[in-house]
Every structure is written in structure tokens, then in C-alpha cells.
Amino acid sequence: MLRRKNSDDNDSQERAAHVNRIDAGSFPLLLILPSIAVILLVVAFPLLYSLYVSFTPYELLRPNSLKFTLGKALRNYDKLLNDAIFWRSLGNTIIFLAVSVNLSYVISLALSQLLARVTVGQSILRTLLMVPMMFAPILVGMQFRWFFNANVGLVNNFLISVGLIEAQGQIAWLVDVPLGMITIILASIWMNIPVLTIILLAGTLSLPAETFEAAEVDGASGWQKFRFITFPLLAPFSYIALTIMSLDIARAFDIVRIMTDGGPARRTEMLWTYITRLAIEDTKFGLGSAMSWITVSLSVLFTLYFFRQLVKARIVR
Amino acid sequence: MITRSVGPNRRRNEIIWNAVAWIVLLALALPAFWIIMTAFRPNIEINTFPPVWIPQRLTLEAYANMFGLNPEVQQRVAVEAYLRNSLLAAGASTIVAVSLGTLAGYAFARFRFRFHTALFLGIMLSRAVPGVALSLPLFLLFNRAGLTNNVFGLAFVYVAVNIPFTAWLMDGFFRQIPQELTESAYIDGCGHWSAFWRIELPLSLPGLATAAIFAFLAAWNEFQIVSVLARNNAAKTFPPGLFAFTEQFTVDWRGMAAMSVIMMVPAVIFVILVQRNLVSGLTFGAVKG
């Protein structure tokens, strides 16, 4: 995927063995063609169609409204940019992603360092780590909605049992600001931890032991070893983990949809739930498509960013 | 060589590390145990206050209700339909996506051609499109083609959704196969196709299984697209089925837990069979360009 930048050092010579790809004329393109065809048909073409729809005032219940007028083509985008709820959902989405991605990463990094040192029951612990992976995102949302339910939820029941809150003073986890957002973020972190941690753990275990021995001879502390050796060397693994997470980031929609559905009073409205509300519930497909395009552009930029970092991190190594 | 002090300090630290790891991971897995336990408890234990933390009695009532074996409870959940649709959509899409994605992954791993990077990136970015954004135009187009409420229409969408990750994983697995094998095959007069088919593909079978289970799970768990494209039980899968619980006036938490346990079965198999392979497929690209 990337070209070799300097051929002098040993390391890249070793890598060259893997980069030396064969020239085989059109054969590889034939292999890729079916995949490209399916993606063009199911992703690219519908997206272009949705771009067209986003320039029309189309509403599902008014079939004649799927009409393109040049002068008014940008009306949906104009409407969105002047829509306070749009900005609110964009703001919520950015806050959600920033907090969730960063915290997921930091927690997983800590967890991977912890797991790398475990000496008792390694394999059982790794299986425990994979438990959240067994949950579909919709299931994650459902279970957290139940646990944080004000009346029958485990969290409130537990807090009452241990006497931290009064039996009548149940906390409205999914309703209050900012608790609703915090609860959703908590659910998404729980879902993100396994994949991030196993990738970072695999990275940590693959680091050369000699480096650490040398550092120990020099009297480096545990934190110094992590800060100046482990963390920088983990960079490619970090970016792989983050790229995979960013590819799948919209899974969080399932969680939001089942936990609060953007409510109450749009307190947890995000781009994804707002699209559903506009297009599916209010049948305003034109407006919903405009919103989709804004969302798609943001998602693609986000992923592209991590991908570039990934490629860069590999070259440095 | 400096010998490290293996004194009581080091020993104590080790015990602390282990204890912390066990506590953290048990806490992480706790919600899952709770869900599974709930599925097998009598309703009266679940809905009482103060809560009964330790189950007193286990029962299959929730499943009897779900499959309509309890004459007192009218069947509310079309679990058979969800199961059939989930298996069909996930199964069919996995077979096709893995076949196509493997070919693409092989091309990216072994060959040099124009737009190598651009094509790889393009395929990956198609995965970054949020399902909810894709579901709107698909709904309009499928409506016209008469494909809404059709499991195979849904499966076709999942093929496209699953190709990128399959190609990524297979690219990683193929690159782990020593190239000398292929080179000697070429010397023996193999063409590109037979080198792939007779030598590299059989060697990549563990990776292929990983990619297949991964794809199956992605389709099995997908919610956003199916909830727009499937309006009735002819095509609804488990995730929208689970969502339907929350639309009832009183939410049947135990029923949800019981259905969740059925939904988890393929994922449990996945975790047991392929976790190690998955990591090596995903991370191989990190160390070897």
C-alpha cells in the first residue's frame, strides 16, 4: 500500500520482501472488479441518487415533489444551516464522538498495559475482555437503557440498596442533562473497549524485549518506559484501532436510538437520529438526504484522517 | 548483566496488577452475566423491590412464552421469522461477500497495479458511510424495484457492507503467507489463477473462516438499514425485532433478555473460534507495509 521511502536501513529491506508485489497486467483488476461493481451499485449509486434528492423538496407522501429546480437547489442545505436543531445535533454528535473516542482509547490503552502484565489466568481474562463483543450494538443500548432506567433499573436499585440515594429520589439517568449524554457515552465505551484493547494488547506483546531491557539498565521508571518506548512504538496499532473504530462509528446510532432516541426534548439528538426523524418519521426525504450528505462527508473525512495517520505511522516505523 | 531485585516489592506489585486486572474485567463482563441470568429467572424475581440480586430459581418460562408454548400468554414476538430472516440475510451475504472480498484482498496483497492505494482506500471509505444515510436512497430505489421487505434484497446490501472488512482482513492474511511458495509455483509453470486457487487459498483458510464469521456477525447485528428496508416480518431480522420490544407499552425486559441470548449465540461461537486470528489479520498491516 505504501511505497518504500528509504532503502538503506535493514528494517526497510526486511519489509521490502513484503512490499515487492508482482506485476500481472490486468489480472489483479479482474479480481477487484466484482467487489467494485457491488460497491458502486449498492453504495455509490444510491449515494449519488441521494445527492440528487437532497437538491429537491421531495416528501414521500407527495410524489410530485421529486423535482429539481436549479434556482432552489440548495434550499434544503439552506434550511439546515438555519435550523437550530441541526446545529444542536451536530454539536451533540461532535461532543459524543470526541469524548467517546478519546476515553475509549485511553481506557483501552490502560487495560492493554494491565493485561500485558497479568500472570494469573491470562486466557480467562482475555475471554472476559471479549464479552462486550458478543453484544450487537442494539443490544448494548437495550441493556444500558434497562440498567439506567429510573424506576426498575439496576443502577438506581443498587444505589438505594447501599443507601447512597433515597428510595424516592431515583436519578433520571436518561432524562437529565448531562446525565443522558454521559450514559450514552458510557454504553459506547463499553462496546468499543474489546476491539481496541485486543489490538493494543497484540501490539504491546509484539514489542521487542531488548528495548525494555536496555531501558531498565538505564534505570527508567515504569512510567518512563511506557511514555518513551511503549506508547510511541504502539502508534501503528493505535491508528489501526482508531481507523477500525471510525469505520464503525455510526454503530453508536443504534445505541442512541434505543436508549433515548434523541430525547427527551432533543437533549441527546445526534445527526443520525435527526436524519431518521426528518426522513423516516416526517417523510421529508429531500431534507433528510441533505442531512445525510453532510453526515457522510463528515464520516469520510474522519476516517480519511485516521487512515492517513496510519500510513504515516507505518512509514516512520 | 545487572540482576533485577526480585524482592518482596516486585512480588507485591505483581499481586496488585493481577488483582486489579481481575476486578476490572469481571466488572466489564458483569452486565452480560446479568442479561443471561435474567433470561432464565421468574418474572417475579426481576420486577420486585428491593431487588433479588442472587437468583433463587431458574426457569425456561421466557422461552416458553416466546415460542408460544404457554397457552396463557398470547405470542407477541415473531421470533421464528426473525431467526429465519437473520440466518438467510447473514448467511447469503456472507458467502458472496467473502468470495468477492477474498479475491480483492488477494489482489491488494500480491500484485502491483495502477491506483492500488486509491482503490483500497475507496473500498474502505465505502464502509465509512453511515447505514442510516445509505438507508434513505436504498429505500427509495428498493421501493421502485419492489425489493423492500425482501430478505435477499437486504442480503445484497449486506454484501456491499461486508466487502471492505473482508478485503482488509484477507489482505492481511495473504501477506502472512511466505511468498517463496508462490514463486516456486510460478517456476513450476502455474498461472496466476492456479497459484491463487491451489496454493494460496488453501493456506489462507483459517483467515477465511475468520473473515466469514466477522462478516456474518456484522450482518447479524445490523440495525439501521434493515429497520428502514424491512417493514414487516417477511424481512425483519433480530435487531429490529428486539427494538420492537421497546415500542410496547410496558417493556418486557425478561423477554428482551431471552431474545438477546439467542442473538448472542453466533457471537459466542465467534469469540471462541477465531479471536486470535482476527487480531493477526487486523494488525498485520501495522508492522509490515
Coordinates of C-alpha atoms in Angstrom, one line a residue, chain A residues 2-317:
Chain A
L2 CA 2.8 2.4 0.6
R3 CA 6.0 3.0 -1.2
R4 CA 9.3 2.5 0.4
K5 CA 10.9 5.8 1.3
N6 CA 14.5 4.9 2.1
S7 CA 16.1 1.6 1.2
D8 CA 19.3 1.9 3.2
D9 CA 18.4 0.5 6.6
N10 CA 17.9 -3.1 7.5
D11 CA 14.4 -2.7 8.7
S12 CA 13.0 -1.5 5.4
Q13 CA 15.0 -4.1 3.5
E14 CA 13.2 -6.7 5.6
R15 CA 10.0 -5.0 4.8
A16 CA 10.8 -4.9 1.1
A17 CA 10.2 -8.7 0.9
H18 CA 6.6 -8.0 1.6
V19 CA 6.2 -4.8 -0.5
N20 CA 7.6 -6.4 -3.6
R21 CA 4.4 -7.1 -5.4
I22 CA 4.1 -8.8 -8.7
D23 CA 3.3 -7.1 -11.9
A24 CA 0.5 -9.1 -13.5
G25 CA -1.2 -6.9 -16.1
S26 CA -4.9 -6.8 -15.7
F27 CA -5.3 -9.9 -13.6
P28 CA -5.5 -8.1 -10.2
L29 CA -8.0 -5.7 -11.7
L30 CA -10.2 -8.6 -12.7
L31 CA -10.0 -9.8 -9.1
I32 CA -11.1 -6.5 -7.7
L33 CA -13.8 -5.8 -10.4
P34 CA -16.7 -7.7 -8.8
S35 CA -16.2 -6.0 -5.4
I36 CA -16.0 -2.6 -7.0
A37 CA -19.1 -3.4 -9.1
V38 CA -21.2 -4.3 -6.0
I39 CA -20.0 -1.3 -4.0
L40 CA -20.8 1.0 -7.0
L41 CA -24.2 -0.4 -7.2
V42 CA -25.2 -0.6 -3.6
V43 CA -23.2 2.4 -2.1
A44 CA -22.0 4.8 -4.8
F45 CA -25.1 4.9 -7.0
P46 CA -27.6 5.3 -4.1
L47 CA -25.4 8.0 -2.6
L48 CA -25.4 9.9 -5.9
Y49 CA -29.2 9.4 -6.1
S50 CA -29.5 10.8 -2.5
L51 CA -27.3 13.8 -3.6
Y52 CA -29.9 14.5 -6.3
V53 CA -32.8 14.0 -3.9
S54 CA -31.1 16.4 -1.5
F55 CA -31.4 19.2 -4.1
T56 CA -35.2 18.6 -4.3
P57 CA -38.0 19.3 -1.8
Y58 CA -39.0 15.6 -2.0
E59 CA -41.5 14.3 0.5
L60 CA -42.6 10.7 0.4
L61 CA -46.3 11.4 0.5
R62 CA -46.1 14.0 -2.3
P63 CA -44.6 12.0 -5.2
N64 CA -44.6 15.1 -7.4
S65 CA -42.2 16.9 -5.2
L66 CA -39.2 15.0 -6.5
K67 CA -38.4 17.8 -8.9
F68 CA -35.2 19.6 -9.4
T69 CA -35.3 23.4 -9.9
L70 CA -31.9 25.0 -10.4
G71 CA -32.7 28.2 -8.6
K72 CA -33.9 26.4 -5.4
A73 CA -31.5 23.5 -5.5
L74 CA -29.8 24.4 -2.2
R75 CA -32.9 25.1 -0.3
N76 CA -32.5 22.0 2.0
Y77 CA -29.0 22.9 2.9
D78 CA -30.0 26.5 3.5
K79 CA -32.8 25.3 5.7
L80 CA -30.5 23.0 7.7
L81 CA -27.9 25.7 8.2
N82 CA -30.6 27.9 9.7
D83 CA -32.0 25.2 11.8
A84 CA -31.1 25.4 15.5
I85 CA -31.9 21.6 16.0
F86 CA -29.4 20.7 13.2
W87 CA -26.7 22.7 14.9
R88 CA -27.6 21.1 18.2
S89 CA -27.5 17.6 16.8
L90 CA -24.1 18.4 15.1
G91 CA -22.8 19.7 18.4
N92 CA -24.1 16.7 20.4
T93 CA -22.5 14.4 17.8
I94 CA -19.1 16.1 18.0
I95 CA -19.2 16.1 21.8
F96 CA -20.2 12.5 21.8
L97 CA -17.6 11.3 19.4
A98 CA -14.8 13.4 20.9
V99 CA -15.5 12.1 24.4
S100 CA -16.3 8.6 23.5
V101 CA -13.4 8.0 21.1
N102 CA -10.8 9.6 23.4
L103 CA -12.0 7.9 26.5
S104 CA -12.4 4.5 24.8
Y105 CA -8.8 4.8 23.5
V106 CA -7.3 5.9 26.9
I107 CA -9.2 3.2 28.8
S108 CA -8.3 0.5 26.3
L109 CA -4.6 1.6 26.3
A110 CA -4.6 1.3 30.1
L111 CA -6.3 -2.0 30.0
S112 CA -3.9 -3.4 27.4
Q113 CA -0.9 -2.4 29.6
L114 CA -2.6 -4.1 32.6
L115 CA -3.4 -7.2 30.7
A116 CA 0.2 -7.4 29.4
R117 CA 1.4 -7.8 33.0
V118 CA -1.1 -10.3 34.2
T119 CA 0.4 -13.6 35.2
V120 CA -2.6 -15.5 36.5
G121 CA -5.4 -16.7 34.3
Q122 CA -4.4 -14.8 31.1
S123 CA -6.7 -16.7 28.8
I124 CA -9.8 -16.4 31.0
L125 CA -9.2 -12.7 31.3
R126 CA -8.9 -12.4 27.6
T127 CA -12.2 -14.2 27.1
L128 CA -13.8 -11.9 29.7
L129 CA -12.5 -9.0 27.7
M130 CA -14.3 -10.2 24.6
V131 CA -17.7 -10.4 26.3
P132 CA -18.9 -7.0 25.1
M133 CA -18.1 -8.1 21.5
M134 CA -20.9 -10.7 21.9
F135 CA -23.4 -7.9 22.0
A136 CA -25.0 -6.3 19.0
P137 CA -25.0 -2.5 19.3
I138 CA -28.7 -2.5 19.6
L139 CA -28.3 -5.0 22.5
V140 CA -25.8 -2.8 24.2
G141 CA -28.2 0.1 24.0
M142 CA -31.1 -2.0 25.3
Q143 CA -29.2 -3.3 28.3
F144 CA -27.9 0.1 29.3
R145 CA -31.4 1.5 28.9
W146 CA -32.6 -1.1 31.3
F147 CA -29.7 -0.7 33.8
F148 CA -30.2 3.1 33.9
N149 CA -34.0 3.0 33.9
A150 CA -35.1 5.4 36.6
N151 CA -37.7 3.1 38.2
V152 CA -36.7 -0.5 37.5
G153 CA -33.0 0.0 36.6
L154 CA -30.3 -1.8 38.4
V155 CA -28.1 1.2 38.9
N156 CA -30.7 3.1 40.9
N157 CA -31.7 -0.1 42.8
F158 CA -28.1 -0.6 43.7
L159 CA -27.6 2.9 44.8
I160 CA -30.8 2.7 47.0
S161 CA -29.7 -0.7 48.4
V162 CA -26.3 0.7 49.6
G163 CA -28.0 3.8 50.9
L164 CA -26.4 6.3 48.6
I165 CA -29.8 7.7 47.4
E166 CA -33.3 7.7 48.9
A167 CA -35.9 5.3 47.6
Q168 CA -37.9 8.2 46.3
G169 CA -35.0 10.1 44.9
Q170 CA -34.3 8.0 41.9
I171 CA -31.9 9.6 39.5
A172 CA -33.4 10.1 36.0
W173 CA -30.2 8.9 34.2
L174 CA -31.6 9.0 30.7
V175 CA -33.5 12.3 31.1
D176 CA -31.4 14.8 32.9
V177 CA -28.7 17.0 31.4
P178 CA -25.9 16.0 31.1
L179 CA -26.6 12.5 32.5
G180 CA -28.3 11.3 29.3
M181 CA -25.3 12.1 27.3
I182 CA -23.0 10.6 29.9
T183 CA -25.0 7.3 30.0
I184 CA -24.9 7.0 26.2
I185 CA -21.2 7.7 26.2
L186 CA -20.7 5.0 28.8
A187 CA -22.6 2.5 26.7
S188 CA -20.5 3.3 23.7
I189 CA -17.2 3.0 25.6
W190 CA -18.3 -0.4 26.9
M191 CA -18.9 -1.5 23.3
N192 CA -15.6 -0.1 22.0
I193 CA -13.3 -1.5 24.6
P194 CA -12.8 -5.1 23.4
V195 CA -11.6 -4.5 19.8
L196 CA -9.4 -1.5 20.8
T197 CA -7.8 -3.4 23.7
I198 CA -7.1 -6.6 21.9
I199 CA -5.4 -4.7 19.1
L200 CA -3.3 -2.6 21.5
L201 CA -2.5 -5.7 23.6
A202 CA -1.3 -7.6 20.5
G203 CA 0.8 -4.6 19.7
T204 CA 2.3 -4.4 23.2
L205 CA 3.1 -8.1 23.2
S206 CA 4.9 -7.8 19.8
L207 CA 7.3 -5.1 21.0
P208 CA 11.0 -6.2 21.2
A209 CA 12.0 -7.1 24.7
E210 CA 15.6 -5.9 24.2
T211 CA 14.5 -2.3 24.1
F212 CA 12.9 -2.6 27.5
E213 CA 15.9 -4.4 29.0
A214 CA 18.2 -1.6 27.8
A215 CA 15.9 1.0 29.4
E216 CA 15.9 -0.9 32.6
V217 CA 19.6 -1.0 32.7
D218 CA 19.5 2.8 32.3
G219 CA 17.2 2.9 35.3
A220 CA 14.0 4.0 33.5
S221 CA 10.9 4.0 35.7
G222 CA 7.7 2.1 34.7
W223 CA 6.0 5.3 33.5
Q224 CA 9.1 6.4 31.5
K225 CA 9.2 3.1 29.8
F226 CA 5.6 3.4 28.8
R227 CA 5.8 7.1 27.8
F228 CA 9.0 6.9 25.8
I229 CA 9.1 3.3 24.5
T230 CA 5.7 1.5 24.5
F231 CA 3.5 4.4 23.6
P232 CA 5.5 5.6 20.5
L233 CA 6.1 2.1 19.3
L234 CA 2.4 1.4 19.6
A235 CA 1.5 4.2 17.2
P236 CA 0.6 2.0 14.2
F237 CA -1.5 -0.2 16.3
S238 CA -3.2 2.8 17.8
Y239 CA -4.1 4.1 14.4
I240 CA -5.3 0.7 13.2
A241 CA -7.6 0.5 16.2
L242 CA -8.8 4.1 15.7
T243 CA -9.4 3.5 12.0
I244 CA -11.4 0.4 12.6
M245 CA -13.4 2.3 15.3
S246 CA -14.0 5.3 13.0
L247 CA -15.2 2.9 10.2
D248 CA -17.8 1.7 12.5
I249 CA -18.5 4.8 14.5
A250 CA -22.1 5.1 13.2
R251 CA -22.9 1.9 15.2
A252 CA -23.4 4.4 18.0
F253 CA -26.6 5.3 16.3
D254 CA -28.2 2.0 17.4
I255 CA -27.3 2.8 21.0
V256 CA -28.8 6.3 20.9
R257 CA -31.9 5.2 19.0
I258 CA -32.8 2.6 21.6
M259 CA -31.7 4.4 24.7
T260 CA -33.2 7.9 24.3
D261 CA -34.0 8.3 20.6
G262 CA -32.5 11.8 20.7
G263 CA -34.8 12.8 23.5
P264 CA -36.2 14.0 25.8
A265 CA -36.7 17.4 24.1
R266 CA -33.7 16.7 21.7
R267 CA -31.2 16.7 24.6
T268 CA -29.4 13.8 23.0
E269 CA -30.3 14.4 19.4
M270 CA -27.5 13.5 17.1
L271 CA -27.0 13.7 13.3
W272 CA -28.2 10.1 12.9
T273 CA -31.3 10.3 14.9
Y274 CA -32.2 13.6 13.3
I275 CA -31.9 12.1 9.9
T276 CA -34.3 9.3 10.9
R277 CA -36.7 11.9 12.3
L278 CA -36.7 14.1 9.2
A279 CA -36.8 11.4 6.6
I280 CA -38.5 8.3 8.0
E281 CA -40.9 9.8 10.6
D282 CA -41.7 13.2 8.8
T283 CA -41.2 11.6 5.3
K284 CA -39.1 14.6 4.3
F285 CA -36.7 12.7 2.1
G286 CA -35.2 15.8 0.5
L287 CA -34.2 17.4 3.8
G288 CA -33.1 14.1 5.2
S289 CA -30.9 13.4 2.2
A290 CA -29.2 16.8 2.6
M291 CA -28.6 16.0 6.2
S292 CA -27.3 12.5 5.2
W293 CA -24.8 14.1 2.8
I294 CA -23.4 16.4 5.5
T295 CA -23.1 13.3 7.8
V296 CA -21.5 11.2 5.1
S297 CA -18.9 13.9 4.3
L298 CA -18.0 14.2 8.0
S299 CA -17.7 10.4 8.4
V300 CA -15.5 10.1 5.4
L301 CA -13.2 12.9 6.5
F302 CA -12.9 11.4 9.9
T303 CA -11.9 8.0 8.6
L304 CA -9.6 9.5 6.0
Y305 CA -7.8 11.4 8.8
F306 CA -7.1 8.2 10.7
F307 CA -6.1 6.4 7.6
R308 CA -3.5 9.0 6.7
Q309 CA -2.1 8.8 10.2
L310 CA -2.0 5.1 9.9
V311 CA 0.0 5.2 6.7
K312 CA 2.3 7.8 8.2
A313 CA 2.9 5.8 11.3
R314 CA 3.9 2.8 9.3
I315 CA 6.5 4.7 7.2
V316 CA 8.1 6.1 10.3
R317 CA 8.5 2.8 11.9

